[in-house]
Amino acid sequence: MDIISSTQNRLVKLARSLAKRKSRVETGLFLVEGVNLLRDMADGVEVKFVLATSSRFDEAQAMFFARKVEDGIFCVSDAVMDSFADTATPYGIAAVCKIPSERFELPVGNALLLDGVSDPGNIGTIMRTAVACDFCDIYLLDTVDLYSPKAIRATLGSLFKARVCNIDEAQALMLMQNCNSAVLDMGGENIIGAEIDAPVLFVAGNEAHGVRECLKREAKHIYSLPMKNQIESLNVAVATAVAMYQTV
């Protein structure tokens, strides 16, 4: 079995380049590493190639036995794996995959619009909660790149269980006008006990600035969470989770 031991190998250089958004945009590829993420990857995700260390090579072959891998599975040295892996202690298997094509459509059920959420940890928590609550249409407006290594890890596989679409402001306004849109904002009606008609499109905003004004103006509803003891607001991931669970 040939082992790739040079960090200048073209596949290794490509895998390493995917840490940068520019490369992901130019190539249409992203990197997935970690056994749980790889096992949870939906069948519809197209795999370009897989890199595995010698100690994990047989496991990688078994993991991808029933899935088409366009260019194949390649063995790399531990040092090469360390050179492109984003985690401190790589598991030893990584897949370079094609970013799914996006087509803007109105949601078919409960949905979520994230306006300017910038923290990968927040978007990961929101994604996991959304899928758990069956909010599987998720729209991203000026939001952190969902295919960055940190964001992918934060989703814990929920990325592969949702329909995600990056949108512009005009498309966001179209959603606000054509859906039962509900902005989450501290100036709104108390959401606890409110009668929320399904399907609903919840809109959550940037950690510092909230939802942009043009979206608020088009919202059918504005909801807030009750606060005691002079607490002014909650983390966007926590607030969005509470809101979505009002519909379960």
Short mmCIF file of C-alpha atoms in Angstrom, two decimals:
data_model
loop_
_atom_site.label_atom_id
_atom_site.label_comp_id
_atom_site.label_asym_id
_atom_site.label_seq_id
_atom_site.Cartn_x
_atom_site.Cartn_y
_atom_site.Cartn_z
CA MET A 1 0.00 0.00 0.00
CA ASP A 2 1.45 3.36 -1.06
CA ILE A 3 1.52 5.99 1.67
CA ILE A 4 1.48 9.70 0.85
CA SER A 5 4.23 11.20 2.98
CA SER A 6 4.69 14.60 1.35
CA THR A 7 2.69 17.65 2.33
CA GLN A 8 3.22 18.91 -1.24
CA ASN A 9 1.06 16.14 -2.69
CA ARG A 10 -1.74 17.74 -4.73
CA LEU A 11 -4.52 16.06 -2.75
CA VAL A 12 -2.98 17.06 0.55
CA LYS A 13 -2.49 20.65 -0.61
CA LEU A 14 -6.13 20.76 -1.73
CA ALA A 15 -7.35 19.38 1.60
CA ARG A 16 -5.25 21.92 3.49
CA SER A 17 -6.48 24.82 1.34
CA LEU A 18 -10.10 24.12 2.34
CA ALA A 19 -9.48 25.72 5.72
CA LYS A 20 -9.92 29.02 3.83
CA ARG A 21 -13.30 30.21 2.63
CA LYS A 22 -11.83 31.50 -0.64
CA SER A 23 -10.68 28.01 -1.57
CA ARG A 24 -14.02 26.47 -0.61
CA VAL A 25 -15.82 28.97 -2.84
CA GLU A 26 -13.42 28.47 -5.76
CA THR A 27 -13.40 24.67 -5.62
CA GLY A 28 -16.93 24.00 -4.36
CA LEU A 29 -15.41 21.58 -1.85
CA PHE A 30 -15.23 21.28 1.94
CA LEU A 31 -13.40 19.05 4.39
CA VAL A 32 -15.09 16.68 6.84
CA GLU A 33 -13.05 15.04 9.58
CA GLY A 34 -14.01 13.04 12.65
CA VAL A 35 -15.61 9.64 12.78
CA ASN A 36 -19.05 10.76 13.99
CA LEU A 37 -19.42 13.43 11.32
CA LEU A 38 -18.32 11.03 8.62
CA ARG A 39 -20.74 8.33 9.74
CA ASP A 40 -23.62 10.83 9.94
CA MET A 41 -22.96 12.22 6.49
CA ALA A 42 -26.07 11.95 4.35
CA ASP A 43 -26.02 9.69 1.30
CA GLY A 44 -26.66 12.71 -0.91
CA VAL A 45 -23.33 14.33 -0.05
CA GLU A 46 -20.88 13.66 -2.89
CA VAL A 47 -17.42 12.55 -1.74
CA LYS A 48 -14.48 13.62 -3.92
CA PHE A 49 -11.76 11.66 -2.09
CA VAL A 50 -10.84 10.31 1.32
CA LEU A 51 -7.51 10.53 3.16
CA ALA A 52 -6.78 8.09 5.99
CA THR A 53 -3.77 7.15 8.08
CA SER A 54 -2.43 3.62 7.81
CA SER A 55 -3.93 2.70 11.19
CA ARG A 56 -7.37 3.87 10.01
CA PHE A 57 -7.19 2.85 6.36
CA ASP A 58 -9.18 -0.40 6.70
CA GLU A 59 -11.79 1.45 8.77
CA ALA A 60 -12.06 4.10 6.09
CA GLN A 61 -12.56 1.49 3.39
CA ALA A 62 -15.32 -0.15 5.43
CA MET A 63 -16.93 3.23 6.19
CA PHE A 64 -17.12 4.18 2.51
CA PHE A 65 -17.70 0.69 1.11
CA ALA A 66 -21.29 1.38 0.10
CA ARG A 67 -20.70 4.99 -0.99
CA LYS A 68 -19.26 6.25 -4.25
CA VAL A 69 -15.94 8.03 -3.73
CA GLU A 70 -15.10 9.83 -6.96
CA ASP A 71 -11.28 9.75 -6.84
CA GLY A 72 -10.70 7.02 -4.26
CA ILE A 73 -9.36 6.45 -0.75
CA PHE A 74 -5.71 7.31 -0.15
CA CYS A 75 -3.36 6.45 2.69
CA VAL A 76 -1.34 9.27 4.29
CA SER A 77 1.26 9.40 7.01
CA ASP A 78 0.32 10.67 10.48
CA ALA A 79 2.43 13.78 9.87
CA VAL A 80 0.57 14.53 6.64
CA MET A 81 -2.79 14.10 8.39
CA ASP A 82 -1.63 16.54 11.08
CA SER A 83 -0.67 19.05 8.39
CA PHE A 84 -4.22 19.63 7.16
CA ALA A 85 -6.49 18.44 9.99
CA ASP A 86 -8.19 21.23 11.94
CA THR A 87 -8.46 19.26 15.18
CA ALA A 88 -5.66 19.04 17.75
CA THR A 89 -5.76 15.23 17.78
CA PRO A 90 -7.02 14.06 14.38
CA TYR A 91 -9.01 10.83 14.27
CA GLY A 92 -7.17 9.75 11.16
CA ILE A 93 -9.90 9.88 8.49
CA ALA A 94 -10.92 12.94 6.47
CA ALA A 95 -13.14 13.31 3.42
CA VAL A 96 -13.12 16.06 0.83
CA CYS A 97 -16.73 16.54 -0.29
CA LYS A 98 -18.69 18.66 -2.73
CA ILE A 99 -20.69 21.52 -1.24
CA PRO A 100 -24.34 20.67 -1.99
CA SER A 101 -25.97 22.83 -4.63
CA GLU A 102 -28.46 25.32 -3.26
CA ARG A 103 -31.80 26.23 -4.79
CA PHE A 104 -33.88 28.97 -3.21
CA GLU A 105 -37.42 27.82 -2.53
CA LEU A 106 -40.09 28.68 0.01
CA PRO A 107 -40.06 26.34 3.02
CA VAL A 108 -42.33 23.31 3.18
CA GLY A 109 -42.74 23.44 6.98
CA ASN A 110 -41.35 25.27 9.98
CA ALA A 111 -38.21 27.17 8.99
CA LEU A 112 -35.46 29.38 10.30
CA LEU A 113 -33.81 32.51 8.90
CA LEU A 114 -30.50 33.50 10.48
CA ASP A 115 -29.53 37.10 9.87
CA GLY A 116 -25.86 37.78 10.48
CA VAL A 117 -25.14 35.10 13.08
CA SER A 118 -21.35 35.24 13.26
CA ASP A 119 -20.19 32.66 15.80
CA PRO A 120 -19.60 29.09 14.55
CA GLY A 121 -20.54 27.67 17.95
CA ASN A 122 -23.86 29.49 17.91
CA ILE A 123 -24.75 28.35 14.43
CA GLY A 124 -23.83 24.78 15.35
CA THR A 125 -26.11 24.83 18.40
CA ILE A 126 -28.91 26.45 16.41
CA MET A 127 -28.59 23.87 13.63
CA ARG A 128 -28.74 20.93 16.03
CA THR A 129 -31.76 22.35 17.83
CA ALA A 130 -33.51 23.23 14.57
CA VAL A 131 -33.21 19.69 13.23
CA ALA A 132 -34.35 18.28 16.58
CA CYS A 133 -37.45 20.50 16.38
CA ASP A 134 -38.03 19.64 12.70
CA PHE A 135 -37.10 23.11 11.44
CA CYS A 136 -35.31 21.60 8.47
CA ASP A 137 -35.39 24.56 6.07
CA ILE A 138 -32.67 26.95 7.19
CA TYR A 139 -31.82 30.19 5.38
CA LEU A 140 -28.55 32.02 5.97
CA LEU A 141 -28.25 35.77 5.35
CA ASP A 142 -24.75 37.24 5.82
CA THR A 143 -24.06 34.44 8.28
CA VAL A 144 -20.82 32.65 9.19
CA ASP A 145 -19.71 30.12 6.58
CA LEU A 146 -21.42 26.88 7.49
CA TYR A 147 -18.69 24.85 5.76
CA SER A 148 -15.81 26.21 7.82
CA PRO A 149 -14.13 23.47 9.88
CA LYS A 150 -15.30 24.96 13.20
CA ALA A 151 -18.89 25.37 12.05
CA ILE A 152 -19.04 21.84 10.60
CA ARG A 153 -17.81 20.35 13.88
CA ALA A 154 -20.23 22.49 15.88
CA THR A 155 -23.22 21.15 13.93
CA LEU A 156 -22.38 17.58 15.06
CA GLY A 157 -23.83 16.16 11.85
CA SER A 158 -27.07 18.16 11.85
CA LEU A 159 -25.72 20.00 8.80
CA PHE A 160 -26.41 16.86 6.78
CA LYS A 161 -30.02 16.63 7.97
CA ALA A 162 -31.25 20.08 6.94
CA ARG A 163 -31.94 21.94 3.73
CA VAL A 164 -29.61 24.95 3.93
CA CYS A 165 -29.63 27.90 1.56
CA ASN A 166 -27.51 31.06 1.57
CA ILE A 167 -29.69 33.99 0.52
CA ASP A 168 -29.46 37.71 -0.14
CA GLU A 169 -31.55 40.48 1.38
CA ALA A 170 -34.10 40.48 -1.46
CA GLN A 171 -34.73 36.77 -0.97
CA ALA A 172 -34.97 37.28 2.78
CA LEU A 173 -37.65 39.93 2.25
CA MET A 174 -39.51 37.54 -0.04
CA LEU A 175 -39.52 34.97 2.75
CA MET A 176 -40.78 37.53 5.25
CA GLN A 177 -43.65 38.49 2.96
CA ASN A 178 -44.68 34.98 1.89
CA CYS A 179 -44.30 33.08 5.19
CA ASN A 180 -45.72 33.32 8.68
CA SER A 181 -42.62 35.28 9.66
CA ALA A 182 -41.79 35.89 13.30
CA VAL A 183 -38.77 37.93 14.38
CA LEU A 184 -37.15 37.19 17.73
CA ASP A 185 -36.55 40.57 19.37
CA MET A 186 -36.73 41.91 22.92
CA GLY A 187 -39.32 44.48 21.86
CA GLY A 188 -41.93 41.90 20.91
CA GLU A 189 -44.80 39.94 22.43
CA ASN A 190 -44.00 37.37 25.12
CA ILE A 191 -43.57 34.10 23.23
CA ILE A 192 -44.30 31.93 26.26
CA GLY A 193 -47.91 30.88 25.93
CA ALA A 194 -48.40 32.71 22.62
CA GLU A 195 -50.49 30.96 19.96
CA ILE A 196 -48.04 30.32 17.15
CA ASP A 197 -49.61 29.17 13.92
CA ALA A 198 -47.59 26.57 12.02
CA PRO A 199 -45.75 26.60 9.77
CA VAL A 200 -43.69 29.50 11.09
CA LEU A 201 -40.50 31.17 9.93
CA PHE A 202 -38.51 32.29 12.96
CA VAL A 203 -35.93 35.00 12.30
CA ALA A 204 -32.92 35.31 14.61
CA GLY A 205 -30.29 38.01 14.29
CA ASN A 206 -26.69 38.94 14.87
CA GLU A 207 -25.26 38.44 18.35
CA ALA A 208 -24.63 42.16 18.82
CA HIS A 209 -27.11 43.93 16.55
CA GLY A 210 -30.11 41.60 16.26
CA VAL A 211 -32.32 41.40 13.17
CA ARG A 212 -31.96 44.16 10.57
CA GLU A 213 -34.74 46.74 10.47
CA CYS A 214 -36.00 45.99 6.96
CA LEU A 215 -36.82 42.42 8.01
CA LYS A 216 -38.52 43.56 11.21
CA ARG A 217 -40.78 45.84 9.20
CA GLU A 218 -41.99 42.92 7.07
CA ALA A 219 -42.51 40.49 9.96
CA LYS A 220 -45.99 39.19 10.69
CA HIS A 221 -45.06 38.81 14.38
CA ILE A 222 -42.32 39.88 16.77
CA TYR A 223 -41.73 37.71 19.82
CA SER A 224 -39.58 38.15 22.90
CA LEU A 225 -38.59 36.05 25.89
CA PRO A 226 -39.53 37.18 29.41
CA MET A 227 -36.55 38.37 31.47
CA LYS A 228 -36.24 38.72 35.23
CA ASN A 229 -33.55 40.08 37.56
CA GLN A 230 -32.54 42.82 35.11
CA ILE A 231 -31.19 40.37 32.51
CA GLU A 232 -31.45 42.16 29.17
CA SER A 233 -31.02 39.34 26.66
CA LEU A 234 -29.99 35.73 26.07
CA ASN A 235 -27.46 34.15 23.73
CA VAL A 236 -28.95 33.89 20.23
CA ALA A 237 -28.64 30.10 20.21
CA VAL A 238 -30.46 29.79 23.55
CA ALA A 239 -33.20 32.24 22.54
CA THR A 240 -33.77 30.52 19.19
CA ALA A 241 -33.92 27.12 20.87
CA VAL A 242 -36.58 28.31 23.34
CA ALA A 243 -38.62 29.78 20.50
CA MET A 244 -38.51 26.65 18.36
CA TYR A 245 -39.51 24.44 21.27
CA GLN A 246 -42.70 26.49 21.66
CA THR A 247 -43.92 24.77 18.48
CA VAL A 248 -43.02 21.15 19.35
#
